[in-house]
Each structure stands twice: as C-alpha cells, then as structure tokens.
Short mmCIF file of C-alpha atoms in Angstrom, two decimals:
data_model
loop_
_atom_site.label_atom_id
_atom_site.label_comp_id
_atom_site.label_asym_id
_atom_site.label_seq_id
_atom_site.Cartn_x
_atom_site.Cartn_y
_atom_site.Cartn_z
CA SER A 217 15.15 22.71 -37.20
CA HIS A 218 17.12 19.57 -36.39
CA SER A 219 15.96 19.64 -32.73
CA ILE A 220 12.31 20.15 -33.79
CA ALA A 221 12.54 17.22 -36.21
CA HIS A 222 14.14 15.12 -33.48
CA TYR A 223 11.31 16.07 -31.09
CA PHE A 224 8.56 15.01 -33.50
CA HIS A 225 10.50 11.86 -34.34
CA PHE A 226 10.64 11.05 -30.62
CA ASP A 227 6.94 11.91 -30.23
CA ASN A 228 5.93 9.65 -33.12
CA LYS A 229 8.05 6.73 -31.88
CA PHE A 230 6.73 7.15 -28.36
CA PHE A 231 3.11 6.65 -29.39
CA GLN A 232 4.04 3.82 -31.76
CA THR A 233 5.67 2.06 -28.80
CA LEU A 234 2.98 2.95 -26.26
CA LYS A 235 0.03 0.95 -27.62
CA PRO A 236 1.74 -2.45 -28.12
CA LEU A 237 3.69 -2.00 -24.87
CA ILE A 238 0.45 -1.77 -22.87
CA THR A 239 -1.82 -4.10 -24.86
CA LYS A 240 0.64 -6.75 -26.10
CA PRO A 241 2.96 -7.70 -23.20
CA GLY A 242 6.35 -9.02 -24.34
CA ILE A 243 5.89 -8.21 -28.05
CA VAL A 244 7.80 -4.91 -28.03
CA THR A 245 10.80 -6.58 -26.39
CA LEU A 246 10.73 -9.48 -28.89
CA ASP A 247 10.54 -7.08 -31.85
CA TYR A 248 13.25 -4.83 -30.45
CA LEU A 249 15.68 -7.69 -29.87
CA ALA A 250 14.82 -9.16 -33.30
CA GLY A 251 16.18 -5.98 -34.90
CA LYS A 252 12.82 -4.29 -35.62
CA ARG A 253 13.91 -1.14 -33.80
CA ALA A 254 13.04 1.57 -36.32
CA ARG A 255 9.41 1.85 -35.17
CA TYR A 256 10.14 1.79 -31.42
CA ILE A 257 11.70 4.30 -29.08
CA ASN A 258 14.88 3.32 -27.23
CA PRO A 259 13.86 1.51 -23.97
CA ILE A 260 16.14 3.66 -21.78
CA SER A 261 14.89 6.94 -23.30
CA MET A 262 11.26 5.91 -22.84
CA TYR A 263 11.87 4.72 -19.28
CA ILE A 264 13.55 7.99 -18.26
CA PHE A 265 10.77 10.12 -19.79
CA VAL A 266 7.93 8.03 -18.33
CA SER A 267 9.55 7.73 -14.89
CA ILE A 268 9.92 11.52 -14.63
CA VAL A 269 6.21 11.96 -15.42
CA PHE A 270 5.34 9.10 -13.04
CA PHE A 271 7.08 10.63 -10.03
CA LEU A 272 5.69 14.10 -10.79
CA VAL A 273 2.11 12.83 -11.11
CA VAL A 274 1.87 9.86 -8.74
CA TYR A 275 3.96 10.93 -5.73
CA VAL A 276 2.15 14.10 -4.70
CA PRO A 277 2.80 15.14 -1.06
CA LYS A 278 -0.27 14.45 1.08
CA ASN A 279 -1.73 17.06 3.42
CA LYS A 280 -1.86 14.86 6.50
CA VAL A 281 -3.15 17.62 8.77
CA LYS A 282 -6.32 18.02 6.73
CA GLU A 283 -6.80 14.26 6.69
CA GLN A 284 -6.68 14.13 10.50
CA LYS A 285 -9.22 16.97 10.88
CA HIS A 286 -11.79 15.09 8.87
CA THR A 287 -11.10 11.61 10.22
CA TYR A 288 -13.39 11.79 13.26
CA THR A 289 -16.32 13.24 11.28
CA GLU A 290 -15.86 10.73 8.48
CA VAL A 291 -15.82 7.78 10.88
CA ILE A 292 -19.07 8.99 12.50
CA LYS A 293 -20.73 9.32 9.07
CA GLN A 294 -19.42 5.90 8.06
CA ARG A 295 -20.77 4.38 11.27
CA GLN A 296 -24.22 5.81 10.58
CA LYS A 297 -24.17 4.40 7.04
CA GLN A 298 -23.09 1.03 8.41
CA GLN A 299 -25.94 1.01 10.93
CA ASP A 300 -28.47 1.94 8.23
CA ALA A 301 -27.17 -0.85 5.99
CA VAL A 302 -27.39 -3.43 8.79
CA ALA A 303 -30.92 -2.30 9.65
CA LYS A 304 -31.98 -2.73 6.01
CA ILE A 305 -30.69 -6.29 5.71
CA LYS A 306 -31.91 -7.41 9.15
CA LYS A 307 -35.44 -8.38 8.03
CA PRO A 308 -34.34 -10.18 4.82
CA LEU A 309 -31.86 -12.22 6.89
CA GLU A 310 -34.62 -13.23 9.29
CA LYS A 311 -36.89 -14.15 6.36
CA ILE A 312 -34.38 -16.62 4.94
CA GLY A 313 -34.27 -18.47 8.25
CA LEU A 314 -31.53 -16.81 10.27
CA SER A 315 -32.54 -16.39 13.89
CA GLU A 316 -32.99 -12.96 15.41
CA GLU A 317 -30.19 -13.71 17.88
CA LEU A 318 -27.77 -14.34 15.03
CA THR A 319 -28.69 -11.14 13.19
CA VAL A 320 -28.42 -9.14 16.41
CA SER A 321 -24.98 -10.60 17.19
CA ALA A 322 -23.86 -9.81 13.63
CA GLN A 323 -25.10 -6.24 14.04
CA GLN A 324 -23.27 -5.92 17.36
CA ALA A 325 -20.04 -7.21 15.80
CA ILE A 326 -20.25 -4.68 12.97
CA ASN A 327 -21.06 -1.84 15.36
CA GLN A 328 -18.20 -2.84 17.65
CA ASP A 329 -15.77 -2.81 14.74
CA MET A 330 -16.93 0.67 13.75
CA ASP A 331 -16.77 1.84 17.37
CA ARG A 332 -13.14 0.72 17.48
CA GLU A 333 -12.37 2.89 14.44
CA LEU A 334 -14.30 5.77 16.00
CA PHE A 335 -12.31 5.38 19.23
CA LYS A 336 -9.02 5.50 17.30
CA ALA A 337 -10.08 8.78 15.70
CA MET A 338 -10.82 10.42 19.09
CA SER A 339 -8.44 12.72 20.92
CA PHE A 340 -6.72 11.41 24.07
CA LYS A 341 -9.19 13.26 26.35
CA GLN A 342 -12.19 11.93 24.41
CA GLN A 343 -10.82 8.40 24.69
CA ASP A 344 -10.24 8.81 28.43
CA SER A 345 -13.80 10.07 29.01
CA THR A 346 -15.25 7.25 26.90
CA LEU A 347 -13.34 4.59 28.85
CA GLN A 348 -14.47 6.08 32.17
CA VAL A 349 -18.12 5.86 31.05
CA LEU A 350 -17.68 2.28 29.81
CA ARG A 351 -15.97 1.20 33.04
CA SER A 352 -18.75 2.83 35.06
CA ASN A 353 -21.35 0.97 32.99
CA TYR A 354 -19.47 -2.28 33.51
CA GLN A 355 -19.56 -1.82 37.30
CA THR A 356 -23.35 -1.63 37.01
CA THR A 357 -24.02 -4.32 34.40
CA LYS A 358 -21.04 -6.72 34.83
CA SER A 359 -21.45 -7.51 31.13
CA ASP A 360 -18.80 -9.88 29.71
CA SER A 361 -19.12 -8.39 26.22
CA LEU A 362 -18.61 -4.88 27.62
CA GLN A 363 -15.56 -6.04 29.56
CA ASN A 364 -14.09 -7.59 26.40
CA PHE A 365 -14.77 -4.40 24.47
CA ILE A 366 -13.00 -2.32 27.14
CA LYS A 367 -9.99 -4.67 26.84
CA ILE A 368 -9.96 -4.01 23.09
CA LEU A 369 -10.05 -0.23 23.55
CA GLU A 370 -7.46 0.04 26.34
CA PRO A 371 -4.37 -0.76 24.17
CA ILE A 372 -5.55 1.86 21.65
CA HIS A 373 -5.81 4.41 24.47
CA ILE A 374 -2.35 3.49 25.78
CA ALA A 375 -0.85 3.89 22.28
CA LYS A 376 -2.44 7.34 22.04
CA ASN A 377 -1.09 8.21 25.51
CA ASP A 378 2.43 7.07 24.61
CA SER A 379 2.74 9.57 21.78
CA THR A 380 6.20 10.60 23.08
CA TYR A 381 8.88 8.58 24.84
CA THR A 382 8.74 10.99 27.80
CA SER A 383 5.01 10.35 28.29
CA TYR A 384 5.67 6.60 27.97
CA LEU A 385 8.31 6.73 30.75
CA ALA A 386 6.01 8.86 32.92
CA ARG A 387 3.24 6.25 32.58
CA GLN A 388 5.71 3.46 33.37
CA LYS A 389 6.75 5.16 36.63
CA LYS A 390 3.14 5.15 37.83
CA LEU A 391 2.88 1.38 37.41
CA PRO A 392 3.88 -1.15 40.09
CA ALA A 393 7.43 -2.49 39.62
CA ASP A 394 6.21 -5.94 38.51
CA GLN A 395 4.03 -4.37 35.77
CA GLN A 396 6.72 -2.10 34.28
CA ASP A 397 8.29 -3.00 30.93
CA ASN A 398 11.76 -4.55 30.87
CA LEU A 399 14.77 -3.03 29.06
CA ILE A 400 14.09 -4.85 25.78
CA LYS A 401 10.45 -3.74 25.73
CA ARG A 402 11.47 -0.16 26.56
CA TYR A 403 14.00 -0.13 23.73
CA TYR A 404 11.32 -1.42 21.34
CA GLU A 405 8.84 1.24 22.53
CA LYS A 406 11.46 3.98 22.19
CA ARG A 407 12.05 3.03 18.55
CA ARG A 408 8.32 2.60 17.82
CA ILE A 409 7.46 6.00 19.29
CA GLY A 410 10.47 7.59 17.58
CA PHE A 411 9.36 6.24 14.21
CA GLY A 412 5.86 7.58 14.89
CA GLU A 413 7.16 11.04 15.78
CA HIS A 414 9.22 11.23 12.59
CA ALA A 415 6.72 9.40 10.36
CA GLU A 416 6.17 12.35 8.01
CA VAL A 417 9.91 12.97 7.53
CA ILE A 418 10.57 9.27 6.98
CA GLN A 419 7.73 8.94 4.46
CA GLU A 420 8.79 12.10 2.63
CA LYS A 421 12.39 10.89 2.35
CA LEU A 422 11.24 7.45 1.22
CA GLU A 423 9.15 8.95 -1.56
CA TYR A 424 12.00 11.27 -2.52
CA ASN A 425 14.34 8.29 -2.92
CA ARG A 426 11.76 6.08 -4.64
CA PRO A 427 13.00 6.83 -8.21
CA LYS A 428 16.53 5.75 -7.23
CA GLN A 429 15.12 2.64 -5.57
CA TYR A 430 13.17 1.57 -8.66
CA PHE A 431 16.12 2.36 -10.93
CA LEU A 432 18.59 0.37 -8.81
CA PHE A 433 16.15 -2.53 -8.49
CA MET A 434 15.76 -3.05 -12.25
CA PRO A 435 19.12 -4.82 -12.70
CA LEU A 436 18.29 -7.04 -9.70
CA MET A 437 14.80 -7.75 -11.07
CA ALA A 438 16.41 -8.72 -14.39
CA LEU A 439 18.79 -10.99 -12.47
CA PHE A 440 15.86 -12.70 -10.70
CA ILE A 441 14.16 -13.25 -14.06
CA MET A 442 17.38 -14.59 -15.60
CA LEU A 443 17.83 -17.06 -12.72
CA ASN A 444 14.26 -18.32 -13.09
CA PHE A 445 14.48 -18.62 -16.88
CA ARG A 446 18.14 -19.65 -17.18
CA ARG A 447 17.26 -22.62 -19.43
CA ASN A 448 16.27 -20.17 -22.16
CA HIS A 449 19.99 -19.25 -22.47
CA ILE A 450 19.25 -15.56 -23.02
CA LYS A 451 21.86 -12.87 -22.42
CA TYR A 452 21.48 -10.76 -19.27
CA LEU A 453 21.14 -7.56 -21.31
CA ASP A 454 18.05 -8.99 -23.03
CA HIS A 455 16.50 -9.77 -19.65
CA LEU A 456 17.25 -6.20 -18.60
CA ILE A 457 15.51 -4.73 -21.68
CA PHE A 458 12.50 -6.95 -20.94
CA THR A 459 12.47 -5.64 -17.34
CA ILE A 460 12.75 -2.00 -18.46
CA HIS A 461 9.78 -2.43 -20.81
CA GLY A 462 7.73 -4.03 -18.01
CA MET A 463 8.54 -1.29 -15.51
CA THR A 464 7.73 1.39 -18.10
CA ALA A 465 4.31 -0.19 -18.74
CA PHE A 466 3.62 -0.22 -14.98
CA PHE A 467 4.53 3.49 -14.74
CA ILE A 468 2.28 4.42 -17.67
CA VAL A 469 -0.79 2.66 -16.24
CA SER A 470 -0.10 4.12 -12.77
CA ILE A 471 0.08 7.64 -14.23
CA VAL A 472 -3.57 7.22 -15.25
CA VAL A 473 -4.87 5.12 -12.33
CA GLN A 474 -3.36 6.78 -9.23
CA PRO A 475 -4.57 10.36 -9.88
CA LEU A 476 -8.00 8.91 -10.70
CA ARG A 477 -8.10 7.22 -7.26
CA ARG A 478 -7.21 10.50 -5.54
CA ILE A 479 -10.08 12.48 -7.06
CA ILE A 480 -12.76 9.94 -6.09
CA PRO A 481 -14.98 11.40 -3.31
CA GLN A 482 -14.88 9.80 0.15
CA SER A 483 -18.58 8.93 -0.17
CA ILE A 484 -17.76 6.38 -2.89
CA SER A 485 -14.36 5.29 -1.53
CA PHE A 486 -15.20 1.66 -2.41
CA LEU A 487 -14.67 2.66 -6.05
CA SER A 488 -11.08 3.62 -5.22
CA THR A 489 -10.60 0.17 -3.66
CA LEU A 490 -12.00 -1.50 -6.79
CA ILE A 491 -9.59 0.48 -8.98
CA GLU A 492 -6.68 -0.56 -6.75
CA ILE A 493 -7.73 -4.22 -7.00
CA GLY A 494 -8.04 -3.78 -10.77
CA LEU A 495 -4.49 -2.42 -10.93
CA ILE A 496 -3.14 -5.42 -8.99
CA VAL A 497 -5.01 -7.83 -11.30
CA TRP A 498 -3.61 -5.99 -14.34
CA ILE A 499 -0.05 -6.19 -12.97
CA LEU A 500 -0.38 -9.96 -12.42
CA TRP A 501 -1.92 -10.43 -15.87
CA TYR A 502 0.75 -8.30 -17.55
CA LEU A 503 3.62 -10.04 -15.78
CA PHE A 504 2.28 -13.50 -16.65
CA LYS A 505 1.48 -12.62 -20.25
CA SER A 506 4.82 -10.92 -20.91
CA LEU A 507 6.79 -13.81 -19.38
CA ARG A 508 4.73 -16.33 -21.36
CA VAL A 509 5.20 -14.49 -24.67
CA PHE A 510 8.88 -13.60 -24.26
CA TYR A 511 10.20 -16.84 -22.74
CA GLN A 512 7.82 -19.27 -24.47
CA ARG A 513 7.44 -21.59 -21.48
CA LYS A 514 4.45 -23.71 -20.41
CA THR A 515 1.64 -21.96 -18.51
CA SER A 516 2.30 -23.89 -15.28
CA THR A 517 6.05 -23.20 -15.48
CA THR A 518 5.44 -19.51 -16.18
CA ILE A 519 3.08 -19.17 -13.19
CA TRP A 520 5.54 -20.94 -10.88
CA ARG A 521 8.47 -18.81 -12.05
CA MET A 522 6.37 -15.66 -11.81
CA LEU A 523 5.52 -16.41 -8.16
CA TRP A 524 9.21 -16.88 -7.35
CA ILE A 525 10.08 -13.57 -9.02
CA ILE A 526 7.36 -11.77 -7.02
CA ILE A 527 8.57 -13.36 -3.75
CA LEU A 528 12.22 -12.46 -4.40
CA TYR A 529 11.32 -8.91 -5.41
CA GLY A 530 9.06 -8.55 -2.34
CA ILE A 531 11.86 -9.70 -0.02
CA LEU A 532 14.30 -7.31 -1.67
CA LEU A 533 11.81 -4.44 -1.38
CA LYS A 534 11.17 -5.17 2.30
CA ILE A 535 14.87 -5.38 3.18
CA SER A 536 15.72 -2.17 1.32
CA GLU A 537 12.76 -0.28 2.85
CA THR A 538 13.80 -1.40 6.34
CA ILE A 539 17.38 -0.26 5.75
CA MET A 540 16.24 3.07 4.30
CA VAL A 541 13.76 3.73 7.13
CA ASN A 542 16.43 3.05 9.76
CA LEU A 543 18.98 5.25 7.98
CA ILE A 544 16.47 8.10 7.64
CA PHE A 545 15.45 7.69 11.30
CA TYR A 546 19.04 7.89 12.57
CA VAL A 547 19.77 10.95 10.40
CA ALA A 548 16.53 12.64 11.52
CA THR A 549 17.25 12.01 15.21
#
C-alpha cells in the first residue's frame, strides 16, 4: 500500500510540476529554490523519468533501406509538382511586369535544381547514361548552360562512383599522373568514404550514446550559464537545477512534437518543416524567458548572454560529436 501511495503521490506531483514548467519558464526553479517544494516533484526524479520516455519515443531507429527505395519516385513526383507550380505562376508574373525571359530563366533555375536532386537519387548506371546523353547533346548544341549543368552533375556522379575506397583507387589509376590526387587528398577521401560506408553504425552508436551525452552536458551547460550570469552571485547547484528544469521542458515538448513530425505524409512535408521551425522558435523563447525570469536581468543583457550560452553549447556539442564519431569509426574499422 505504501508503494501505491508513493506512486500516486509521484503522479500528482508530476502533473502539478508539468504545467508551470512548460508554460511559465523559470517559475518552477524560483519556487523550488525558495523552499516551495511540497507541490513540485524532485528535479532529478522528473528528469530521469522524462528522459527515459524521451529516448524511447523520439529516437526510433529509421528504416533507411525503405527510404532509399522511395527516394527516386518521390523526387520525380516532387519535380512534377514543382513544374506545375511554376507553370501556374508564370502568367501572373508576366502580368505584373516581369519579362518572359526572366520568368523562363526562373523556371529553368528551378527545374535545374530539381534535376540535380533527381540525379542524386539515380543509380550509378542511370547517372552514367544521363551524362552520356547530356554530353552528346552538348556536342550538337554547344550550349553554355548545358555545359555548366554537366559540370554540376559530374562531381555528384564521381561521389556515387567512389562508394568504396577500392573503386576510388581504381578510378585514380585511370587518370593521367598530373590529374591524380596527392597523398593528403587520398587520405581525406579514404576517411570520407569510410565514414560513408559505416554511416549507419556511426549514427546508431551516436543515438545510443545520446542520453549519456545530454546527461554529461548538463553540468557544463550550468557552468556556461553561471559564467554568463556570475554577477547574480548564485550558487552553482542552483544553476544546475535551473538547467535540469530547462532540459526536462525541452524533452517533454519533443516527446509530443517529434512523433507528430514522423507521421506527417510526404505529400505535406512542408508541415513537418513548419513544426520544426516552431520547435526552434519555442526553444529560443523558452530559453530567453526562463533566463529573464530567473536571473532578473535587462532584456538586452539576457539576449546577449543567451547568445553566448548557445554558441558555447554549440561548440561543445560539435567537438564532442566529432570525437565520438572518430572513436566509433576506429572501433568499427
């Protein structure tokens, strides 16, 4: 009976903490540190519970094989939609005074961009055949725009060809000595291709270690905040509790938003992009509001300090990801 009572007590406190944590940034931390702890759940307990749900719900392994099978078809459909959209706006553009040459060049630019995506989605043989046709057409027309387009497609084709280091070396041997890559370039290509070959393993390991990464980063994030708001003369532990509350709020919102993005059909993928933008805006708003409420600094000072915190955290994230990727790569190979 004691465990059941404890469970319902936890459940009640969780929901009492949830609403103000999401809607009133900084308030829960202020109340908690002011001694009003009876109504709120312990920050560590809530973080652990929410983070477990977050990594179960948000980091679902992706079926990359299925994605690749549909890529080519989806790009073709997208290209057709793009062409239809351009055709619809062509006349209105001409009516408002834009010349036909300008609208045609705009249409060509859009089509070329879509053709580039279509070319990327092709198999190596399809790319090779396409380039042969384009080169043949160029020999007939001597079109500068066609020549430029071929130059855009050729690096994509080479990258597809160099899918393994062995195939890269084989292609290098066929080139004249003065066109072959030097030792530094070859080392770079070997690593690039190696990372590509083990991309799924690297990504899987990164996601697996993500909870540890976030957990280890919280003390550093709290340190960054303390350095930026050192004139407030607040103890480090209080900064850490503030950081834990902020990270918990981010997890809770992501638990709702990320699965929602995944279930949106490809036909309305722009909606997924809008949701992602909305999440970024919410994060910036929440960070600013919580810093403003908790540290009681001027708006301009808060914005400036917030930018520094984001930059420092971004640098830390980039360095750690680079180290982790390299470690995973060396273990995998």
